[in-house]
mmCIF file of C-alpha atoms in Angstrom:
data_model
loop_
_atom_site.group_PDB
_atom_site.id
_atom_site.type_symbol
_atom_site.label_atom_id
_atom_site.label_comp_id
_atom_site.label_asym_id
_atom_site.label_seq_id
_atom_site.Cartn_x
_atom_site.Cartn_y
_atom_site.Cartn_z
ATOM 1 C CA MET A 1 4.979 -31.223 -2.667
ATOM 2 C CA GLU A 2 7.591 -31.553 1.125
ATOM 3 C CA GLY A 3 8.501 -27.466 0.937
ATOM 4 C CA ARG A 4 3.812 -27.049 0.411
ATOM 5 C CA MET A 5 3.317 -30.087 3.180
ATOM 6 C CA LYS A 6 5.600 -28.324 5.588
ATOM 7 C CA ARG A 7 4.430 -25.212 5.188
ATOM 8 C CA MET A 8 0.407 -26.267 5.985
ATOM 9 C CA VAL A 9 1.638 -27.538 9.277
ATOM 10 C CA LEU A 10 3.207 -24.477 10.133
ATOM 11 C CA LEU A 11 -0.219 -23.221 9.362
ATOM 12 C CA VAL A 12 -2.227 -25.448 11.205
ATOM 13 C CA LEU A 13 0.181 -24.889 14.373
ATOM 14 C CA ARG A 14 0.349 -20.544 14.074
ATOM 15 C CA MET A 15 -3.650 -20.903 13.762
ATOM 16 C CA VAL A 16 -4.083 -23.636 17.129
ATOM 17 C CA THR A 17 -1.364 -20.779 18.765
ATOM 18 C CA LEU A 18 -3.199 -18.320 18.031
ATOM 19 C CA LEU A 19 -6.614 -19.612 19.046
ATOM 20 C CA VAL A 20 -5.159 -20.900 22.527
ATOM 21 C CA ALA A 21 -3.844 -17.016 23.228
ATOM 22 C CA ILE A 22 -6.492 -15.472 22.155
ATOM 23 C CA SER A 23 -8.777 -17.980 24.623
ATOM 24 C CA ILE A 24 -6.501 -17.425 27.524
ATOM 25 C CA VAL A 25 -6.152 -13.690 27.310
ATOM 26 C CA SER A 26 -10.361 -13.562 26.434
ATOM 27 C CA PHE A 27 -10.879 -15.596 29.397
ATOM 28 C CA LEU A 28 -8.815 -13.624 32.102
ATOM 29 C CA LEU A 29 -10.421 -10.019 31.303
ATOM 30 C CA VAL A 30 -14.091 -11.712 32.046
ATOM 31 C CA VAL A 31 -12.991 -12.875 34.572
ATOM 32 C CA LYS A 32 -11.321 -10.075 36.019
ATOM 33 C CA ALA A 33 -14.165 -7.915 34.715
ATOM 34 C CA PRO A 34 -15.599 -6.153 37.819
ATOM 35 C CA ILE A 35 -18.631 -7.618 36.338
ATOM 36 C CA ASP A 36 -20.942 -9.800 38.450
ATOM 37 C CA PRO A 37 -22.090 -13.209 35.847
ATOM 38 C CA LEU A 38 -24.947 -14.606 38.703
ATOM 39 C CA THR A 39 -25.835 -10.349 39.555
ATOM 40 C CA SER A 40 -26.308 -9.784 35.698
ATOM 41 C CA TYR A 41 -28.621 -13.060 35.562
ATOM 42 C CA VAL A 42 -31.139 -12.809 38.018
ATOM 43 C CA GLY A 43 -31.033 -9.222 38.762
ATOM 44 C CA ALA A 44 -29.309 -6.772 41.496
ATOM 45 C CA ASN A 45 -32.531 -6.203 42.630
ATOM 46 C CA SER A 46 -33.671 -10.024 42.872
ATOM 47 C CA THR A 47 -35.185 -11.369 45.766
ATOM 48 C CA ILE A 48 -34.701 -15.017 44.559
ATOM 49 C CA SER A 49 -33.295 -17.036 47.947
ATOM 50 C CA GLU A 50 -29.498 -17.719 48.332
ATOM 51 C CA GLU A 51 -30.016 -21.660 47.777
ATOM 52 C CA ALA A 52 -31.686 -20.719 44.726
ATOM 53 C CA LYS A 53 -28.331 -18.191 43.692
ATOM 54 C CA GLU A 54 -26.572 -21.113 44.783
ATOM 55 C CA GLU A 55 -28.094 -23.702 42.815
ATOM 56 C CA ILE A 56 -27.648 -21.040 39.455
ATOM 57 C CA SER A 57 -23.970 -20.847 40.146
ATOM 58 C CA GLU A 58 -23.426 -24.284 40.217
ATOM 59 C CA TYR A 59 -26.223 -24.725 37.079
ATOM 60 C CA TRP A 60 -23.067 -22.878 34.881
ATOM 61 C CA GLY A 61 -20.423 -23.140 36.543
ATOM 62 C CA LEU A 62 -19.606 -19.771 38.506
ATOM 63 C CA ASP A 63 -19.279 -21.566 41.970
ATOM 64 C CA GLN A 64 -15.610 -23.651 40.145
ATOM 65 C CA PRO A 65 -12.093 -21.809 40.372
ATOM 66 C CA PRO A 66 -11.040 -20.152 37.412
ATOM 67 C CA VAL A 67 -8.429 -22.679 35.911
ATOM 68 C CA GLU A 68 -10.911 -24.851 36.455
ATOM 69 C CA ARG A 69 -13.816 -23.292 34.744
ATOM 70 C CA PHE A 70 -11.356 -22.561 31.487
ATOM 71 C CA LEU A 71 -10.116 -26.148 31.339
ATOM 72 C CA THR A 72 -13.596 -27.575 31.145
ATOM 73 C CA TRP A 73 -14.605 -25.391 28.325
ATOM 74 C CA ALA A 74 -11.346 -26.289 26.682
ATOM 75 C CA GLY A 75 -12.437 -29.716 27.294
ATOM 76 C CA ASN A 76 -15.915 -29.021 26.067
ATOM 77 C CA VAL A 77 -14.859 -27.152 22.732
ATOM 78 C CA LEU A 78 -12.338 -29.557 21.931
ATOM 79 C CA ARG A 79 -15.449 -31.958 21.834
ATOM 80 C CA GLY A 80 -17.162 -29.202 19.424
ATOM 81 C CA ASP A 81 -19.454 -28.069 22.853
ATOM 82 C CA PHE A 82 -18.972 -24.116 23.220
ATOM 83 C CA GLY A 83 -21.477 -24.275 25.948
ATOM 84 C CA GLU A 84 -24.598 -22.550 26.577
ATOM 85 C CA SER A 85 -25.179 -18.641 26.641
ATOM 86 C CA ILE A 86 -25.942 -17.524 29.901
ATOM 87 C CA VAL A 87 -27.443 -14.006 27.754
ATOM 88 C CA TYR A 88 -29.475 -15.177 25.080
ATOM 89 C CA ARG A 89 -29.717 -19.163 27.422
ATOM 90 C CA GLN A 90 -29.236 -20.833 23.199
ATOM 91 C CA PRO A 91 -25.961 -22.548 22.443
ATOM 92 C CA VAL A 92 -23.545 -20.792 21.698
ATOM 93 C CA LEU A 93 -23.362 -21.597 18.153
ATOM 94 C CA SER A 94 -26.529 -21.562 17.392
ATOM 95 C CA VAL A 95 -26.552 -17.801 18.523
ATOM 96 C CA ILE A 96 -23.012 -17.069 15.980
ATOM 97 C CA GLN A 97 -24.954 -18.848 13.744
ATOM 98 C CA GLU A 98 -27.799 -16.385 14.092
ATOM 99 C CA ARG A 99 -26.056 -13.658 14.801
ATOM 100 C CA PHE A 100 -23.409 -13.968 12.338
ATOM 101 C CA ARG A 101 -25.227 -13.551 9.065
ATOM 102 C CA TYR A 102 -26.212 -10.091 9.841
ATOM 103 C CA SER A 103 -23.099 -9.217 10.871
ATOM 104 C CA LEU A 104 -21.455 -10.845 7.755
ATOM 105 C CA ALA A 105 -24.272 -8.831 5.067
ATOM 106 C CA LEU A 106 -22.782 -6.107 7.183
ATOM 107 C CA MET A 107 -18.890 -6.313 6.696
ATOM 108 C CA LEU A 108 -19.093 -7.363 3.175
ATOM 109 C CA ALA A 109 -21.553 -4.486 2.482
ATOM 110 C CA ALA A 110 -18.983 -2.238 4.035
ATOM 111 C CA TRP A 111 -15.509 -4.075 3.201
ATOM 112 C CA ILE A 112 -16.817 -4.040 -0.479
ATOM 113 C CA CYS A 113 -17.838 -0.013 0.117
ATOM 114 C CA SER A 114 -14.076 0.764 1.667
ATOM 115 C CA GLY A 115 -12.030 -1.291 -0.754
ATOM 116 C CA GLY A 116 -13.948 0.368 -4.586
ATOM 117 C CA LEU A 117 -14.571 3.753 -3.373
ATOM 118 C CA GLY A 118 -11.361 4.026 -1.240
ATOM 119 C CA PHE A 119 -9.339 2.016 -4.780
ATOM 120 C CA LEU A 120 -10.985 4.525 -6.693
ATOM 121 C CA LEU A 121 -10.248 7.582 -4.790
ATOM 122 C CA GLY A 122 -6.879 6.694 -4.209
ATOM 123 C CA VAL A 123 -5.973 6.932 -8.439
ATOM 124 C CA VAL A 124 -8.096 9.325 -9.076
ATOM 125 C CA ALA A 125 -5.590 11.721 -6.197
ATOM 126 C CA ALA A 126 -2.872 10.289 -7.242
ATOM 127 C CA VAL A 127 -3.490 11.178 -11.169
ATOM 128 C CA TYR A 128 -4.106 14.637 -9.400
ATOM 129 C CA GLN A 129 -1.496 15.232 -7.635
ATOM 130 C CA GLY A 130 -1.339 18.661 -5.093
ATOM 131 C CA SER A 131 -4.653 19.684 -7.026
ATOM 132 C CA ILE A 132 -7.626 20.509 -4.450
ATOM 133 C CA LEU A 133 -9.561 17.377 -5.638
ATOM 134 C CA ASP A 134 -6.597 15.622 -4.014
ATOM 135 C CA LYS A 135 -5.746 18.104 -0.769
ATOM 136 C CA MET A 136 -9.899 17.625 -0.010
ATOM 137 C CA ILE A 137 -9.193 13.658 -1.254
ATOM 138 C CA LYS A 138 -6.261 14.055 1.629
ATOM 139 C CA ALA A 139 -8.238 16.595 3.985
ATOM 140 C CA ILE A 140 -11.647 13.520 4.286
ATOM 141 C CA CYS A 141 -9.155 10.730 4.207
ATOM 142 C CA LEU A 142 -8.013 12.122 7.453
ATOM 143 C CA VAL A 143 -11.116 12.911 9.319
ATOM 144 C CA PHE A 144 -12.507 9.949 9.171
ATOM 145 C CA GLN A 145 -9.456 7.713 9.738
ATOM 146 C CA SER A 146 -9.248 9.363 13.123
ATOM 147 C CA SER A 147 -12.762 9.753 13.740
ATOM 148 C CA PRO A 148 -14.435 7.550 15.942
ATOM 149 C CA THR A 149 -17.351 4.891 14.890
ATOM 150 C CA PHE A 150 -19.750 5.660 17.215
ATOM 151 C CA TRP A 151 -19.496 9.277 16.526
ATOM 152 C CA VAL A 152 -19.713 8.934 12.733
ATOM 153 C CA GLY A 153 -22.732 6.667 13.124
ATOM 154 C CA LEU A 154 -25.195 9.449 15.748
ATOM 155 C CA LEU A 155 -23.982 11.087 13.249
ATOM 156 C CA ALA A 156 -25.090 9.334 10.037
ATOM 157 C CA LEU A 157 -28.261 8.426 12.212
ATOM 158 C CA SER A 158 -29.074 11.929 13.166
ATOM 159 C CA ILE A 159 -28.898 13.654 9.513
ATOM 160 C CA PHE A 160 -30.019 10.391 7.480
ATOM 161 C CA ALA A 161 -32.409 8.933 9.204
ATOM 162 C CA VAL A 162 -33.289 11.248 11.932
ATOM 163 C CA ASN A 163 -34.179 15.030 9.991
ATOM 164 C CA LEU A 164 -33.299 14.184 6.392
ATOM 165 C CA GLY A 165 -35.609 10.503 6.946
ATOM 166 C CA TRP A 166 -33.644 8.906 3.772
ATOM 167 C CA PHE A 167 -32.769 6.247 5.426
ATOM 168 C CA PRO A 168 -34.848 3.725 9.374
ATOM 169 C CA ILE A 169 -33.396 4.470 12.225
ATOM 170 C CA GLY A 170 -32.191 0.818 12.842
ATOM 171 C CA LEU A 171 -32.678 -3.013 12.507
ATOM 172 C CA ALA A 172 -32.151 -5.267 9.975
ATOM 173 C CA ALA A 173 -36.107 -5.325 9.266
ATOM 174 C CA PRO A 174 -39.003 -2.684 10.074
ATOM 175 C CA MET A 175 -40.693 -3.294 12.945
ATOM 176 C CA GLY A 176 -43.793 -5.760 13.259
ATOM 177 C CA LYS A 177 -43.638 -8.031 10.745
ATOM 178 C CA LEU A 178 -42.422 -11.741 9.636
ATOM 179 C CA ALA A 179 -39.143 -12.491 8.650
ATOM 180 C CA SER A 180 -40.393 -14.254 5.998
ATOM 181 C CA GLU A 181 -42.715 -11.662 5.305
ATOM 182 C CA VAL A 182 -39.329 -9.003 4.931
ATOM 183 C CA THR A 183 -38.460 -8.906 2.003
ATOM 184 C CA PHE A 184 -34.493 -8.208 0.323
ATOM 185 C CA TRP A 185 -34.962 -4.998 -0.945
ATOM 186 C CA GLU A 186 -36.135 -4.214 2.800
ATOM 187 C CA ARG A 187 -33.433 -5.696 4.249
ATOM 188 C CA LEU A 188 -30.953 -3.598 1.893
ATOM 189 C CA TYR A 189 -32.805 -0.288 2.758
ATOM 190 C CA HIS A 190 -32.661 -1.041 6.658
ATOM 191 C CA LEU A 191 -28.514 -2.232 5.921
ATOM 192 C CA ALA A 192 -27.186 1.013 3.958
ATOM 193 C CA LEU A 193 -27.402 3.214 6.276
ATOM 194 C CA PRO A 194 -24.709 0.863 8.855
ATOM 195 C CA SER A 195 -22.806 -0.049 6.081
ATOM 196 C CA MET A 196 -22.316 2.640 4.445
ATOM 197 C CA THR A 197 -21.252 3.942 8.043
ATOM 198 C CA LEU A 198 -18.931 1.233 9.052
ATOM 199 C CA GLY A 199 -17.286 1.714 5.334
ATOM 200 C CA VAL A 200 -16.203 4.997 4.850
ATOM 201 C CA LEU A 201 -14.513 4.653 8.131
ATOM 202 C CA GLY A 202 -12.277 2.785 6.356
ATOM 203 C CA ILE A 203 -11.856 4.548 3.234
ATOM 204 C CA GLY A 204 -8.494 6.569 4.535
ATOM 205 C CA LYS A 205 -6.428 4.134 4.581
ATOM 206 C CA ILE A 206 -6.761 2.163 1.137
ATOM 207 C CA THR A 207 -6.966 5.676 -0.392
ATOM 208 C CA LEU A 208 -3.804 7.074 1.074
ATOM 209 C CA TYR A 209 -2.022 3.682 0.612
ATOM 210 C CA THR A 210 -3.118 3.213 -3.286
ATOM 211 C CA ARG A 211 -2.018 7.222 -3.335
ATOM 212 C CA GLN A 212 1.236 6.862 -1.856
ATOM 213 C CA LYS A 213 1.921 3.292 -4.229
ATOM 214 C CA LEU A 214 0.586 4.749 -6.970
ATOM 215 C CA LEU A 215 2.706 7.912 -7.660
ATOM 216 C CA GLU A 216 5.340 6.021 -6.771
ATOM 217 C CA ILE A 217 4.906 3.683 -9.756
ATOM 218 C CA LEU A 218 4.159 6.899 -11.630
ATOM 219 C CA GLY A 219 7.461 8.521 -10.659
ATOM 220 C CA SER A 220 9.940 5.559 -11.974
ATOM 221 C CA GLU A 221 12.090 5.128 -14.571
ATOM 222 C CA PHE A 222 9.882 2.662 -16.563
ATOM 223 C CA MET A 223 6.683 5.537 -16.147
ATOM 224 C CA LEU A 224 9.222 8.335 -18.093
ATOM 225 C CA TYR A 225 9.880 5.841 -20.718
ATOM 226 C CA ALA A 226 5.830 5.429 -21.482
ATOM 227 C CA ARG A 227 5.383 8.983 -20.577
ATOM 228 C CA ALA A 228 8.143 9.917 -23.570
ATOM 229 C CA ARG A 229 6.611 7.690 -26.032
ATOM 230 C CA GLY A 230 3.940 9.238 -25.895
ATOM 231 C CA GLU A 231 1.637 8.001 -23.892
ATOM 232 C CA SER A 232 -1.484 10.359 -21.523
ATOM 233 C CA THR A 233 -1.394 10.149 -17.858
ATOM 234 C CA TRP A 234 -4.903 8.013 -17.937
ATOM 235 C CA GLN A 235 -3.199 5.600 -20.129
ATOM 236 C CA MET A 236 -0.028 4.630 -18.300
ATOM 237 C CA VAL A 237 -2.376 4.088 -14.934
ATOM 238 C CA ARG A 238 -4.503 2.400 -17.487
ATOM 239 C CA ARG A 239 -1.769 -0.416 -19.218
ATOM 240 C CA HIS A 240 1.027 -0.557 -15.922
ATOM 241 C CA GLY A 241 -0.542 1.277 -13.037
ATOM 242 C CA LEU A 242 -3.655 -0.448 -11.510
ATOM 243 C CA LYS A 243 -1.680 -3.974 -12.125
ATOM 244 C CA ASN A 244 1.029 -2.837 -10.342
ATOM 245 C CA ILE A 245 -0.972 -1.136 -6.900
ATOM 246 C CA ALA A 246 -3.957 -3.946 -7.019
ATOM 247 C CA ILE A 247 -0.875 -6.489 -4.598
ATOM 248 C CA PRO A 248 -0.952 -3.605 -1.952
ATOM 249 C CA ALA A 249 -4.500 -2.678 -1.904
ATOM 250 C CA VAL A 250 -4.916 -6.175 -1.426
ATOM 251 C CA THR A 251 -3.280 -6.577 0.858
ATOM 252 C CA VAL A 252 -4.588 -3.605 2.507
ATOM 253 C CA GLN A 253 -8.127 -4.473 1.845
ATOM 254 C CA PHE A 254 -8.006 -7.813 3.788
ATOM 255 C CA ALA A 255 -6.150 -6.833 6.392
ATOM 256 C CA SER A 256 -9.008 -4.431 7.427
ATOM 257 C CA PHE A 257 -11.173 -7.624 8.365
ATOM 258 C CA SER A 258 -10.087 -7.166 12.135
ATOM 259 C CA GLU A 259 -10.636 -3.404 11.909
ATOM 260 C CA LEU A 260 -13.727 -4.345 10.348
ATOM 261 C CA PHE A 261 -14.188 -6.718 13.210
ATOM 262 C CA GLY A 262 -13.232 -3.820 15.755
ATOM 263 C CA GLY A 263 -15.904 -0.929 14.877
ATOM 264 C CA ILE A 264 -18.368 -3.479 14.005
ATOM 265 C CA ALA A 265 -20.108 -4.005 17.631
ATOM 266 C CA LEU A 266 -19.960 0.033 18.094
ATOM 267 C CA ALA A 267 -21.768 0.516 14.761
ATOM 268 C CA GLU A 268 -24.579 -2.456 15.676
ATOM 269 C CA SER A 269 -24.776 -0.857 19.065
ATOM 270 C CA VAL A 270 -25.598 2.960 17.195
ATOM 271 C CA PHE A 271 -27.889 0.946 14.410
ATOM 272 C CA SER A 272 -29.486 -1.367 16.548
ATOM 273 C CA TYR A 273 -27.984 -4.362 14.302
ATOM 274 C CA PRO A 274 -28.910 -7.586 15.735
ATOM 275 C CA GLY A 275 -25.434 -9.124 15.150
ATOM 276 C CA ILE A 276 -22.678 -10.524 16.486
ATOM 277 C CA GLY A 277 -21.125 -6.944 17.564
ATOM 278 C CA SER A 278 -24.205 -6.497 19.787
ATOM 279 C CA ALA A 279 -24.022 -10.377 20.551
ATOM 280 C CA ALA A 280 -20.991 -9.715 22.112
ATOM 281 C CA THR A 281 -21.878 -5.881 23.490
ATOM 282 C CA ALA A 282 -24.494 -7.524 25.567
ATOM 283 C CA ALA A 283 -22.203 -10.793 26.607
ATOM 284 C CA GLY A 284 -19.589 -8.456 27.545
ATOM 285 C CA LEU A 285 -22.847 -6.547 29.493
ATOM 286 C CA GLY A 286 -23.581 -9.848 31.379
ATOM 287 C CA GLY A 287 -20.875 -11.500 31.876
ATOM 288 C CA ASP A 288 -21.871 -14.295 29.333
ATOM 289 C CA VAL A 289 -18.236 -16.245 28.814
ATOM 290 C CA PRO A 290 -19.248 -18.984 27.462
ATOM 291 C CA LEU A 291 -20.858 -16.764 24.912
ATOM 292 C CA LEU A 292 -17.674 -14.042 24.894
ATOM 293 C CA LEU A 293 -15.301 -16.939 24.179
ATOM 294 C CA GLY A 294 -17.148 -18.504 22.027
ATOM 295 C CA ILE A 295 -17.086 -15.013 20.030
ATOM 296 C CA ALA A 296 -13.228 -14.358 20.807
ATOM 297 C CA VAL A 297 -12.644 -17.709 19.122
ATOM 298 C CA PHE A 298 -14.745 -17.301 15.265
ATOM 299 C CA SER A 299 -13.517 -13.855 15.231
ATOM 300 C CA ALA A 300 -9.956 -15.073 15.779
ATOM 301 C CA VAL A 301 -10.559 -17.595 12.605
ATOM 302 C CA PHE A 302 -12.555 -15.064 10.450
ATOM 303 C CA VAL A 303 -9.686 -13.156 10.557
ATOM 304 C CA PHE A 304 -7.047 -15.982 9.761
ATOM 305 C CA VAL A 305 -8.637 -17.072 7.087
ATOM 306 C CA GLY A 306 -9.094 -13.410 5.582
ATOM 307 C CA ASN A 307 -4.965 -12.878 5.294
ATOM 308 C CA LEU A 308 -5.130 -16.709 4.614
ATOM 309 C CA ALA A 309 -7.629 -15.664 1.035
ATOM 310 C CA ALA A 310 -5.542 -12.148 0.858
ATOM 311 C CA ASN A 311 -2.160 -14.801 -0.045
ATOM 312 C CA ILE A 312 -4.010 -17.055 -2.036
ATOM 313 C CA LEU A 313 -5.034 -14.190 -4.128
ATOM 314 C CA TYR A 314 -1.826 -12.690 -4.618
ATOM 315 C CA GLY A 315 -0.992 -15.557 -7.021
ATOM 316 C CA PHE A 316 -3.648 -14.948 -8.936
ATOM 317 C CA ILE A 317 -3.008 -11.557 -9.493
ATOM 318 C CA ASP A 318 0.649 -11.656 -10.625
ATOM 319 C CA PRO A 319 1.540 -15.260 -11.519
ATOM 320 C CA ARG A 320 5.256 -14.156 -10.271
ATOM 321 C CA ILE A 321 4.700 -14.434 -6.910
ATOM 322 C CA ARG A 322 3.462 -18.248 -8.277
ATOM 323 C CA GLU A 323 6.526 -18.122 -10.076
ATOM 324 C CA ASN A 324 8.767 -17.566 -7.400
ATOM 325 C CA ALA A 325 7.477 -20.044 -4.913
ATOM 326 C CA ALA A 326 7.981 -22.635 -7.434
ATOM 327 C CA GLY A 327 11.168 -21.422 -8.119
ATOM 328 C CA GLY A 328 11.920 -21.763 -4.528
ATOM 329 C CA ARG A 329 10.810 -25.076 -4.140
ATOM 330 C CA ASP A 330 13.078 -26.407 -6.133
ATOM 331 C CA MET A 331 15.696 -24.637 -4.675
#
């Protein structure tokens, strides 16, 4: 019990330290960026007076020194106030809440696509090692692994949306419809192409990793003994291999949360998808410090929770981990 409490305290300290570091680094990057928030707010060709500009600058706190601005923001955050977005003229938490539900649907669809298909392709490539199918799978994975998100998105958009007309060009719902009138299938239809694009980019890593782990297991002495008993390759994979490669696959898949956040901004920009990634892009171009810091903190918490969930799932996938952990506490 004492060991569990100590690990929880260390976990909380790690998370707090991570959030503080991310907040400071994000603030410094935004402040040093060659974008003037005041110019972005009023427009480059604005004709308003200097007095009005000073009032706007004072209202948003842009006239304060950077250190004072950051300390003011941090103090408000501790009270649960992340400030107001300069670009959207709404509370930061409201913008994140509204946009995140779209991004969450996109990330979950892409995550399931990359995890399920990547795991399946990895198993098939390992079973048929050295065959043409194995070489084709590896080649496709390497191509997608090295392809930029925006390039794959533009390619998919031009082929499947423009030329073939199978999918809509963008957005999260049909134009000209009220939100209450949009059906579930229409949202799913608009989600299909961006989620497949984002998911395909994550397939390569888990496919190659699963293939390598399964090959190591198939080459072990235990598998040689199983083969000597008359078990076929697929029987060995089903009875012994899948359980042993499940933990590495879960590790890689949950670690891909950070990569999804890295690619989601470009994917949403290409498909004009109204998620948190496109909000971060708009905030960056507009010098919206409160929104950018809010998104940075929220993204860090989301990734941290994803990695924590992976650690918890390990015990359910393989009970030996729980037993070893219990044995370590007794010692």
